[in-house]
Amino acid sequence: MSPRRRERRVIAAAGAAALVAVGLNLAFSAVAAHRRRKRRELPGFTAQVNLLAADIKRLADRVIAKSKETYDAVAAIPLDKVSFANVIAPLAELDAQQFPLIQACVFPKMVSASDDVRRASAEAEKRLDSHFLLCRQREDVYRVIKAFTQTGERIGLEATRYVQCLVREFERNGAKLTQSKKAEMEKLKSHIDDLSLKYIQSLNDFTKFLLISEEDLAGMPLEFLKELEKTDGKRKVLLTSFHVTPILEHCKVGSTRKLIAVAYGQKGGKENIAILEKLVQLRHQLARLLGYPNYSDYAIEPRMPRTSRKVLEFLEEMSEQLNDIANWELSILKDLKMKEEGDAQFGMEDLLYYMKRAEEFKVDLDIAEVKQYFPVNLVISGILKMFQDLFALRFEEIKDTETWHDTVRLFSVWDASSSDLLGYFYLDIFSREGKYAHTCVMSLQNGCLCSNGTRKVPVAVLLSQCPKDLDGNSALLRFPEVVRLFHEFSHVVHHISIKVTFSRFSGLQLEGDFAEIPSLLLENWCYESISLKMMSGFHQDITKSITSEACQSLKRRRDIFAGLKLKQEILLCLVDQIIHTSENVDIDDLIKDLHPKVMLGIPLLEGNSPASCFPRIAVGYDAVCYSYIWSEVFASDLFASKFKDDLLNQHAGLRFRNKVLAPGGSKNPLDIITDYLGREPSLQAFIQSRTRNSL
């Protein structure tokens, strides 16, 4: 079928989906106050979702006792008697049985309306985390597992990978260290945690501001100025992103932009640079203690690149290949500045402002108008339909089942061809007090094969804080919220599509770089007319979907100045990688040296130190800041080579589901994607996709 004929059919389907959404809207508006429903027995589903505070404590006690019993039993196996059946199988079965119990303890802190339940859940999570960390440090259990690896017993490929992962996990947690070395490791980890917290706290406690006259804020929207407190005839500008970003984007006065950019770039100050340098030093010590040459190699070992050298090569090649497009983009910005301000040096303080100016000329898009086409219920119904059609799935809503709130919906997922049950997912998308504030996905149960031959199926929950309909008026989503929901629901489908033997290869805790690739791939559907029309409709007449012109403008807005934007990200990724690869690096000197090289001659603003206010380096993404760009490269290649020309091709979607999603973590993810593509992924698809619509 031609893409044009398919689009006509999709538009008709979008109209039908819109009518379905009307019914959904009426159903949501009729929801009564929360009441506890009777728990129904569902095939393959053992997850518990509505525990009381006392239940959570008892269940956590039970989990800890059972895991201790299993680890003690494994540790007691004589080294000359070890086998898969008495060492590996009990640990795998423990994972399978305990994961949904652990999640039943820790999940309520995200969703419960009860303070007592959320508190009990948070306390249980701390106890369980501490207990399982100690389990993975047990030298007696590690010794038995290592003995098994020397037996030569023949086991399958997935079981072999499971054993390899066990050994690596024990070793990364210090299981083979002496007691004195373990104590040193714990001391280092504690010190690292304290310094990370201190770095973040310094940013959170930052309260400095600037007083700027309205004349020096020329170009700022009136609504923005009204929100600024007035002091001594001037406006009080806080050095937070909520004030700084709009000024850098809209203020016509170059000296004001520079003043703001310099002040904001000094936010962490020398104190945070000193903290970061000490953090890096301690991380290197930790890595060497565990047998790694540097912290970066320690952090990257379990991820797709495997080594820091591979990451550095990737970042340097990416930066080099972006030079031509980024130089062209920069020349356009310089021309704009010349016309507006005369012959002045172009600095970092000018980037956002002139990007915004160019966007106003190049992109015809009214963001407020776009929002009118995304009623919450229509977006959800469109997303559900699209994923069913693309991946040959069937979603069936399960009514009158126990949930933690009456606005929560439960669906079963079936293979549309074989009618096999694949899993379940909850939608908990509407805002309420006490609930986790961001959009995310959690696994309540992993899919796996149990020792008695039964299979647990994956269970996921999508959490969000979407607005509720008010007085009969449809609640509307901003376009970035639509993309975020689509992205996160992709994680739901990934989780449910996984079919493996071992629990640890299911779920959402896949290798970090691999876990995001399918969702970043599927985000592309949010920028294509044929798919965007399926989840949009004007709120006063939802049979009228968003226009093709608006869809094109949304994509152009995403990609405009992609080269320069990526260059900025690569700069920070290089800093992160270099300081965690080499010791005793002066971070300020490193950034001053790298900045003009990566940013095409634009110097670092005098007195600025980006590493002093870059929290990802301090906590969460230390030595792995590269990961998002890496995942985007793979996602872009997959999209360009397999989906771009026929977005709703179910054959392609089903093949992707079976070849890329289904293996989960049971295979090397680089091998999974290389086998699927028939070659190694290429940077070219990513660069072309992001820069084709740059200007």
XYZ file of C-alpha atoms in Angstrom:
695
model
C 0.000 0.000 0.000
C 1.363 3.416 -0.889
C 2.192 5.819 1.957
C -0.404 8.289 0.616
C -3.232 5.705 0.611
C -2.117 4.526 4.037
C -2.222 8.094 5.366
C -5.819 8.504 4.157
C -6.755 5.310 5.973
C -4.936 6.465 9.118
C -6.766 9.809 9.096
C -10.048 7.921 8.938
C -8.878 5.705 11.795
C -7.851 8.801 13.753
C -11.402 10.069 13.436
C -12.685 6.749 14.794
C -10.149 6.913 17.620
C -11.397 10.406 18.397
C -14.957 9.087 18.810
C -13.632 6.338 21.071
C -11.901 9.051 23.105
C -15.262 10.743 23.668
C -16.438 7.555 25.343
C -13.240 7.370 27.376
C -13.721 10.976 28.432
C -17.250 10.257 29.674
C -15.989 7.164 31.482
C -13.236 9.125 33.257
C -15.616 11.911 34.267
C -17.944 9.346 35.852
C -15.245 7.929 38.151
C -16.288 8.016 41.805
C -14.166 8.383 44.928
C -11.587 5.662 45.536
C -12.876 2.362 46.834
C -11.050 -0.895 47.320
C -12.026 -3.556 44.801
C -11.791 -7.293 45.186
C -8.526 -8.771 43.921
C -8.981 -10.937 40.823
C -6.763 -13.853 39.965
C -5.036 -13.096 36.671
C -2.937 -15.658 34.743
C 0.806 -15.203 35.251
C 0.249 -12.213 37.576
C 1.435 -12.393 41.191
C 2.270 -8.711 41.813
C 0.550 -7.059 44.803
C -0.488 -3.439 44.385
C -2.438 -2.287 47.402
C -0.583 -3.152 50.611
C -1.055 -1.429 53.963
C 1.914 -0.064 55.916
C 2.029 -3.109 58.212
C 1.790 -5.444 55.205
C 4.808 -3.772 53.616
C 6.959 -4.227 56.717
C 5.997 -7.905 57.054
C 6.621 -8.578 53.384
C 10.051 -6.889 53.496
C 10.928 -9.053 56.523
C 9.865 -12.156 54.583
C 11.887 -11.188 51.505
C 15.034 -10.579 53.557
C 14.646 -13.843 55.481
C 14.098 -15.914 52.330
C 17.037 -14.398 50.471
C 19.329 -14.945 53.457
C 18.194 -18.562 53.624
C 18.924 -19.077 49.921
C 22.334 -17.368 50.011
C 23.313 -19.361 53.109
C 22.313 -22.602 51.372
C 24.367 -21.760 48.287
C 27.369 -20.750 50.415
C 27.223 -24.116 52.201
C 27.710 -26.175 49.005
C 31.138 -27.897 49.059
C 33.327 -26.577 46.259
C 33.758 -30.061 44.792
C 29.980 -30.599 44.680
C 28.878 -27.447 42.898
C 26.475 -27.703 39.960
C 24.033 -25.550 38.070
C 21.177 -27.189 39.960
C 22.454 -26.440 43.481
C 24.205 -23.069 42.916
C 22.874 -21.098 39.950
C 19.288 -22.348 39.742
C 18.416 -21.406 43.363
C 19.710 -17.863 42.847
C 17.794 -17.523 39.579
C 14.603 -18.818 41.207
C 15.085 -16.370 44.075
C 15.218 -13.515 41.553
C 12.074 -14.763 39.828
C 10.001 -15.150 42.970
C 11.205 -12.138 44.914
C 11.209 -9.377 42.299
C 7.407 -8.807 42.380
C 7.481 -8.983 46.190
C 10.235 -6.358 46.361
C 8.316 -4.115 43.969
C 5.159 -4.548 46.069
C 7.159 -3.045 48.953
C 8.845 -0.156 47.138
C 6.188 0.863 44.584
C 3.640 2.353 47.050
C 5.926 5.282 47.895
C 5.338 6.478 44.328
C 1.536 6.308 44.260
C -0.146 5.807 47.626
C -2.490 8.469 48.988
C -1.515 7.436 52.531
C 1.419 9.130 54.266
C 1.892 6.033 56.434
C 2.061 3.721 53.427
C 4.504 5.964 51.540
C 6.693 6.220 54.634
C 6.628 2.443 55.195
C 7.471 1.868 51.531
C 10.446 4.264 51.632
C 11.751 2.584 54.793
C 11.344 -0.857 53.228
C 13.270 0.255 50.152
C 16.221 1.375 52.288
C 16.252 -1.933 54.191
C 15.986 -4.021 51.034
C 18.664 -2.041 49.181
C 21.052 -2.409 52.097
C 20.321 -6.124 52.457
C 20.815 -6.987 48.783
C 24.011 -4.962 48.584
C 25.395 -7.075 51.436
C 24.228 -10.218 49.646
C 26.183 -9.257 46.526
C 29.290 -8.675 48.635
C 29.309 -12.132 50.243
C 32.658 -13.717 49.548
C 31.393 -17.185 50.521
C 28.655 -17.121 47.873
C 30.994 -15.599 45.283
C 33.543 -18.369 45.906
C 30.922 -21.058 45.211
C 29.736 -19.334 42.007
C 33.332 -18.999 40.784
C 33.885 -22.681 41.543
C 30.925 -23.505 39.323
C 32.462 -21.544 36.426
C 35.467 -23.894 36.601
C 33.419 -27.115 36.353
C 32.849 -26.971 32.606
C 29.228 -28.053 33.043
C 27.349 -27.514 29.781
C 24.566 -24.946 30.054
C 22.651 -22.837 27.532
C 23.708 -19.466 26.167
C 21.267 -17.473 28.318
C 22.316 -19.383 31.434
C 25.973 -18.738 30.583
C 25.277 -15.011 30.301
C 23.409 -15.134 33.614
C 26.411 -16.695 35.348
C 28.748 -14.122 33.785
C 26.505 -11.315 35.026
C 26.444 -12.812 38.523
C 30.228 -13.011 38.693
C 30.653 -9.466 37.391
C 28.074 -8.099 39.827
C 29.747 -9.750 42.817
C 33.173 -8.530 41.739
C 31.968 -4.966 41.092
C 30.566 -4.952 44.621
C 33.912 -6.053 46.105
C 33.123 -9.680 46.888
C 36.675 -10.819 46.178
C 38.303 -8.105 48.302
C 39.803 -8.772 51.707
C 37.891 -7.499 54.726
C 40.216 -4.537 55.118
C 39.814 -3.654 51.434
C 36.032 -3.952 51.745
C 36.104 -1.537 54.654
C 38.177 0.850 52.538
C 35.670 0.498 49.691
C 32.721 1.304 51.960
C 34.553 4.326 53.333
C 35.228 5.578 49.798
C 31.609 5.063 48.754
C 30.346 6.916 51.807
C 32.704 9.823 51.157
C 31.654 9.911 47.483
C 27.967 10.005 48.460
C 28.578 12.816 50.918
C 30.462 14.936 48.385
C 27.855 14.318 45.667
C 25.157 15.506 48.036
C 27.252 18.532 48.983
C 27.708 19.462 45.291
C 23.948 19.288 44.633
C 23.124 21.068 47.877
C 25.405 23.932 46.900
C 23.364 24.418 43.716
C 20.048 24.100 45.551
C 21.098 26.622 48.207
C 22.245 29.191 45.652
C 20.100 32.309 46.191
C 21.993 35.121 44.452
C 20.165 37.469 42.126
C 20.774 40.495 39.924
C 18.880 43.772 39.828
C 18.330 44.881 36.236
C 16.437 47.831 34.850
C 13.487 47.276 32.511
C 15.400 49.191 29.848
C 18.172 46.579 30.027
C 15.531 43.852 29.748
C 14.218 45.123 26.412
C 12.563 42.405 24.375
C 11.250 40.445 27.359
C 7.511 39.603 27.282
C 5.384 41.785 29.520
C 4.041 38.724 31.353
C 7.604 37.743 32.277
C 8.470 41.217 33.578
C 5.327 41.313 35.725
C 6.460 38.137 37.473
C 9.778 39.720 38.518
C 9.833 41.382 41.902
C 10.558 45.134 41.783
C 13.328 46.463 44.024
C 14.726 50.024 43.981
C 13.119 50.645 40.607
C 14.730 47.577 39.047
C 13.620 44.007 38.418
C 14.963 41.187 40.579
C 16.308 38.394 38.369
C 16.981 35.112 40.161
C 19.869 33.047 38.847
C 17.682 30.032 38.169
C 16.832 28.423 34.830
C 13.275 29.786 35.142
C 14.617 33.340 34.831
C 17.935 32.856 33.045
C 16.764 30.820 30.034
C 13.967 33.235 28.980
C 16.358 36.185 29.232
C 19.036 34.460 27.165
C 16.361 33.648 24.580
C 14.511 36.967 24.361
C 16.510 39.886 25.764
C 17.660 42.236 22.981
C 20.406 43.829 25.084
C 23.665 41.935 24.491
C 25.357 43.273 27.635
C 22.453 42.006 29.759
C 22.634 38.557 28.197
C 26.363 38.435 28.903
C 25.898 39.635 32.495
C 23.287 36.945 33.125
C 25.251 34.179 31.372
C 28.442 34.930 33.305
C 26.675 35.099 36.657
C 24.768 31.881 36.002
C 27.923 30.112 34.831
C 29.556 30.909 38.176
C 26.649 29.392 40.097
C 28.576 26.495 41.625
C 31.701 28.546 42.094
C 35.171 27.402 43.045
C 33.681 25.421 45.924
C 31.893 23.040 43.562
C 34.942 22.707 41.331
C 36.978 21.691 44.394
C 34.246 19.219 45.388
C 34.151 17.748 41.884
C 37.931 17.370 41.720
C 37.888 15.530 45.061
C 34.954 13.395 43.853
C 36.873 12.379 40.742
C 39.952 11.539 42.810
C 37.889 9.278 45.112
C 36.157 7.602 42.174
C 39.520 6.721 40.648
C 40.613 5.264 43.990
C 37.449 3.154 44.126
C 37.974 1.890 40.574
C 41.611 0.935 41.220
C 40.602 -0.849 44.416
C 38.232 -2.985 42.343
C 40.877 -3.700 39.706
C 40.093 -1.112 37.010
C 42.632 1.332 35.546
C 40.292 4.319 35.994
C 36.756 5.198 37.013
C 35.472 5.574 33.478
C 36.405 2.003 32.591
C 34.668 0.844 35.779
C 31.478 2.789 34.970
C 31.358 1.774 31.292
C 32.289 -1.914 31.617
C 28.668 -3.152 31.966
C 27.390 -0.826 29.216
C 27.378 -1.130 25.427
C 30.770 0.508 24.597
C 32.549 -1.558 27.309
C 35.603 0.774 27.434
C 36.311 4.472 27.900
C 38.463 4.465 24.759
C 35.423 3.469 22.682
C 33.408 6.328 24.175
C 36.121 8.920 23.563
C 36.488 7.761 19.963
C 32.712 7.984 19.528
C 32.503 11.531 20.924
C 35.491 12.789 18.954
C 34.186 11.304 15.689
C 30.733 12.752 16.327
C 32.183 16.206 17.020
C 34.303 16.101 13.875
C 31.428 14.986 11.636
C 29.261 17.822 12.973
C 31.820 20.515 12.120
C 30.495 21.406 8.672
C 26.824 21.736 9.612
C 27.650 23.478 12.914
C 29.912 25.995 11.146
C 27.150 26.750 8.667
C 24.637 27.224 11.501
C 27.074 29.487 13.353
C 27.614 31.644 10.255
C 23.860 32.247 10.059
C 23.762 33.299 13.709
C 26.739 35.606 13.237
C 25.020 37.252 10.261
C 21.920 37.820 12.374
C 23.989 39.421 15.106
C 25.788 41.616 12.610
C 22.465 42.916 11.293
C 21.030 43.540 14.747
C 24.007 44.666 16.846
C 26.723 45.600 14.367
C 30.265 44.250 14.231
C 30.516 42.516 17.594
C 32.222 39.300 18.668
C 29.833 36.346 18.865
C 29.856 34.768 22.326
C 28.135 31.932 24.148
C 25.667 34.451 25.579
C 24.389 35.017 22.031
C 23.608 31.412 21.097
C 20.125 31.016 22.543
C 18.997 34.509 21.559
C 19.912 34.238 17.899
C 18.748 30.642 17.673
C 15.383 31.876 18.892
C 15.407 34.751 16.407
C 16.197 32.387 13.532
C 13.491 29.988 14.703
C 10.934 32.800 14.558
C 11.877 33.378 10.912
C 12.155 29.727 9.884
C 9.435 27.936 11.879
C 5.803 28.943 11.519
C 4.356 27.462 14.674
C 2.033 28.672 17.414
C 2.765 26.456 20.423
C -0.390 27.582 22.226
C -2.445 26.640 19.166
C -0.731 23.231 18.907
C -1.753 22.425 22.470
C -5.433 22.698 21.479
C -5.012 19.512 19.419
C -3.872 17.253 22.247
C -6.718 16.405 24.665
C -5.359 13.893 27.201
C -7.807 11.082 26.522
C -7.441 11.363 22.759
C -3.651 11.226 23.045
C -3.847 8.095 25.196
C -6.319 6.330 22.899
C -4.171 7.218 19.872
C -1.001 5.911 21.522
C -2.704 2.634 22.445
C -4.052 2.152 18.919
C -0.725 2.944 17.283
C 1.290 0.477 19.361
C -1.284 -2.255 18.828
C -1.239 -1.724 15.067
C 2.526 -1.441 14.706
C 3.559 -4.352 16.923
C 0.637 -6.759 16.282
C -0.634 -6.505 19.861
C -4.094 -6.473 21.393
C -4.846 -4.509 24.577
C -7.917 -5.453 26.621
C -8.992 -3.350 29.591
C -9.731 -5.320 32.767
C -12.588 -3.803 34.730
C -13.465 -4.117 38.408
C -10.026 -5.179 39.571
C -8.075 -4.014 42.603
C -5.984 -0.874 42.066
C -4.477 1.783 44.315
C -6.770 4.546 42.978
C -9.998 4.637 41.007
C -8.479 6.595 38.110
C -6.003 3.752 37.509
C -6.724 1.438 34.571
C -5.389 -2.095 34.008
C -4.881 -3.723 30.588
C -3.877 -7.203 29.508
C -1.627 -7.505 26.434
C -2.042 -10.287 23.873
C -0.235 -11.292 20.720
C -2.712 -10.383 17.986
C -1.825 -13.425 15.874
C -1.330 -16.252 18.365
C -3.592 -14.854 21.134
C -0.833 -15.660 23.633
C -0.927 -13.597 26.834
C 2.179 -11.392 26.914
C 1.672 -9.291 30.052
C -0.211 -6.481 31.765
C 0.156 -2.756 32.237
C -1.435 -0.122 34.458
C -2.112 3.448 33.384
C -1.931 5.883 36.307
C -1.728 9.124 34.371
C -3.760 11.754 36.230
C -2.349 14.143 38.816
C -3.128 13.807 42.497
C -1.577 14.777 45.807
C 1.166 12.549 47.172
C 1.953 10.910 43.840
C 5.372 10.880 42.153
C 5.625 14.126 40.213
C 7.148 12.963 36.918
C 6.305 10.694 33.991
C 8.011 7.321 34.245
C 7.544 3.563 33.943
C 8.075 0.978 36.668
C 8.173 -2.783 36.449
C 5.942 -4.539 38.981
C 6.815 -8.022 37.734
C 9.448 -9.377 35.371
C 8.702 -11.996 32.766
C 10.567 -15.237 33.407
C 10.317 -19.014 33.605
C 10.005 -20.440 37.108
C 11.523 -23.733 38.276
C 8.099 -25.445 38.286
C 7.664 -24.700 34.584
C 5.167 -21.855 34.991
C 5.830 -18.475 33.421
C 5.474 -15.117 35.095
C 4.493 -12.445 32.583
C 5.776 -8.855 32.660
C 3.684 -6.249 34.488
C 4.406 -2.531 34.087
C 2.880 0.719 35.274
C 2.998 4.073 33.484
C 2.917 7.004 35.897
C 2.288 10.595 34.911
C 0.756 13.826 36.194
C -1.620 14.720 33.366
C -4.262 17.347 34.128
C -7.856 16.219 34.651
C -10.847 17.451 32.667
C -12.494 20.420 34.384
C -16.151 21.473 34.129
C -16.635 19.481 30.956
C -13.593 21.019 29.270
C -10.985 18.623 27.899
C -7.627 18.707 29.679
C -4.893 19.507 27.156
C -1.254 18.443 26.915
C 1.700 20.498 25.757
C 3.512 18.827 22.872
C 6.607 17.913 24.971
C 4.231 16.128 27.376
C 2.811 14.153 24.435
C 6.330 13.109 23.405
C 7.168 12.140 26.971
C 4.065 9.954 27.311
C 4.825 8.290 23.978
C 8.447 7.719 25.002
C 7.503 6.170 28.324
C 4.775 3.974 26.853
C 7.469 2.645 24.510
C 9.223 1.377 27.661
C 5.981 -0.366 28.649
C 5.806 -2.175 25.314
C 9.522 -3.019 25.471
C 9.099 -4.533 28.908
C 6.053 -6.594 27.931
C 7.635 -7.790 24.676
C 10.613 -9.352 26.471
C 10.484 -13.146 26.637
C 13.415 -14.666 28.491
C 14.124 -17.432 30.983
C 15.859 -15.397 33.693
C 14.165 -12.567 35.594
C 17.262 -10.376 35.577
C 17.129 -10.163 31.761
C 13.551 -8.935 31.826
C 12.304 -5.655 33.241
C 13.548 -2.148 32.703
C 17.039 -2.513 34.164
C 18.735 -3.429 30.914
C 22.159 -2.079 30.018
C 21.724 1.673 30.331
C 22.567 2.576 26.740
C 20.337 -0.171 25.327
C 17.281 0.510 27.494
C 16.674 3.906 25.870
C 17.226 2.926 22.236
C 13.714 1.566 21.460
C 12.000 4.548 23.118
C 14.211 7.068 21.316
C 13.545 5.223 18.069
C 9.783 5.378 18.617
C 9.869 9.085 19.545
C 10.268 9.667 15.805
C 6.586 8.774 15.350
C 5.745 11.964 17.304
C 7.222 14.057 14.486
C 5.647 12.355 11.486
C 2.314 13.518 10.081
C 0.811 10.072 9.493
C 1.286 8.997 13.123
C 0.795 12.359 14.844
C -2.662 12.652 13.314
C -3.626 9.395 15.060
C -3.254 10.928 18.513
C -4.468 14.459 17.906
C -7.753 16.293 17.418
C -8.972 19.820 18.051
C -10.445 19.844 21.559
C -13.742 21.386 20.389
C -14.044 19.013 17.436
C -11.720 16.060 17.882
C -12.432 14.652 14.436
C -10.160 17.453 13.127
C -6.570 16.307 13.608
C -3.476 18.478 13.615
C -2.439 19.818 10.197
C 0.415 18.354 8.158
C 2.048 21.804 8.131
C 2.071 21.917 11.940
C 3.614 18.430 12.036
C 6.408 19.554 9.720
C 6.988 22.651 11.846
C 7.253 20.555 15.016
C 9.968 18.439 13.422
C 11.770 21.521 12.107
C 11.614 23.055 15.582
C 13.187 19.912 17.069
C 16.021 19.849 14.555
C 16.825 23.528 14.057
C 20.490 24.241 14.919
C 20.946 20.579 15.819
C 24.663 20.756 15.020
C 25.424 23.514 17.529
C 23.155 22.025 20.179
C 24.899 18.669 19.880
C 28.299 20.343 19.997
C 27.444 21.836 23.398
C 26.356 18.437 24.684
C 29.465 16.740 23.299
C 31.678 19.308 25.041
C 30.266 18.396 28.451
C 30.396 14.663 27.626
C 34.076 14.991 26.707
C 34.826 16.806 29.962
C 33.000 14.085 31.895
C 34.898 11.340 30.069
C 38.356 12.896 30.244
C 38.290 13.725 33.967
C 37.093 10.188 34.756
C 39.754 8.625 32.522
C 42.827 10.625 33.576
C 43.894 11.618 37.061
C 44.896 15.034 38.390
C 43.169 16.966 35.611
C 42.664 20.685 36.231
C 38.995 20.892 35.245
C 38.941 24.644 34.636
C 42.004 24.456 32.386
C 40.548 21.463 30.547
C 37.309 23.295 29.752
C 39.135 26.463 28.661
C 41.213 24.354 26.273
C 38.349 22.204 24.940
C 35.692 24.895 24.615
C 36.977 26.804 21.540
C 38.055 23.538 19.862
C 34.637 21.906 20.144
C 32.564 25.096 19.862
C 34.183 26.280 16.628
C 36.269 29.068 18.107
C 33.677 30.493 20.498
C 35.582 31.116 23.737
C 34.388 30.189 27.181
C 32.857 33.182 28.935
C 35.373 34.782 31.253
C 34.988 33.448 34.783
C 32.571 30.677 33.790
C 33.067 27.066 34.809
C 30.329 24.798 33.435
C 31.539 21.862 35.534
C 30.679 23.796 38.707
C 26.977 23.676 37.848
C 26.620 20.441 35.919
C 24.845 18.048 38.322
C 24.918 15.049 35.976
C 28.690 14.794 36.494
C 28.260 14.869 40.256
C 25.549 12.253 40.622
C 23.736 9.771 38.437
C 25.648 10.121 35.155
C 29.266 10.283 36.276
C 31.428 8.945 33.406
C 28.304 8.013 31.400
C 26.998 11.402 30.217
C 27.657 10.137 26.676
C 24.839 7.588 27.005
C 21.926 9.622 25.653
C 23.749 10.654 22.466
C 24.988 7.080 21.986
C 21.423 5.755 22.248
C 20.147 8.447 19.866
C 22.679 7.392 17.225
C 21.504 3.771 17.339
C 17.846 4.826 17.369
C 18.293 7.098 14.340
C 19.981 4.364 12.319
C 17.200 1.903 13.175
C 14.534 4.409 12.180
C 16.165 5.448 8.911
C 16.931 1.912 7.762
C 13.835 0.015 8.932
C 10.837 2.307 9.477
C 11.168 5.745 7.895
C 9.557 4.878 4.553
C 6.575 3.011 6.008
C 5.864 4.017 9.598
C 2.908 1.684 10.156
C 4.360 -1.426 8.546
C 3.274 -4.180 10.923
C 5.692 -6.686 9.418
C 8.604 -4.368 10.271
C 7.158 -3.693 13.736
C 6.682 -7.388 14.482
C 10.203 -8.207 13.324
C 11.576 -5.444 15.575
C 9.510 -6.771 18.479
C 10.827 -10.305 18.017
C 14.437 -9.530 17.101
C 15.273 -6.486 19.249
C 12.738 -6.236 22.078
C 12.097 -9.896 22.930
C 15.696 -10.888 23.878
C 15.792 -8.252 26.657
C 19.152 -8.518 28.382
C 19.706 -12.182 27.485
C 22.101 -11.260 24.660
C 24.778 -8.650 24.099
C 22.747 -5.594 22.973
C 25.361 -4.572 20.419
C 25.047 -8.029 18.859
C 21.243 -7.765 18.907
C 21.232 -4.494 16.971
C 24.080 -5.440 14.620
C 22.326 -8.713 13.735
C 19.059 -6.847 13.176
C 20.642 -4.199 10.940
C 22.966 -6.626 9.198
C 25.885 -4.280 9.913
C 27.318 -2.072 12.639
C 25.313 1.110 13.393
C 26.460 4.295 11.673
C 26.756 7.904 12.796
C 25.627 9.105 9.384
C 21.933 8.266 9.823
C 21.809 10.226 13.067
C 23.599 13.276 11.714
C 21.499 13.320 8.544
C 18.232 12.911 10.436
C 19.023 15.733 12.850
C 20.596 18.162 10.394
C 18.373 17.646 7.332
C 15.807 20.025 8.828
C 18.306 22.130 10.768
C 17.503 25.299 8.801
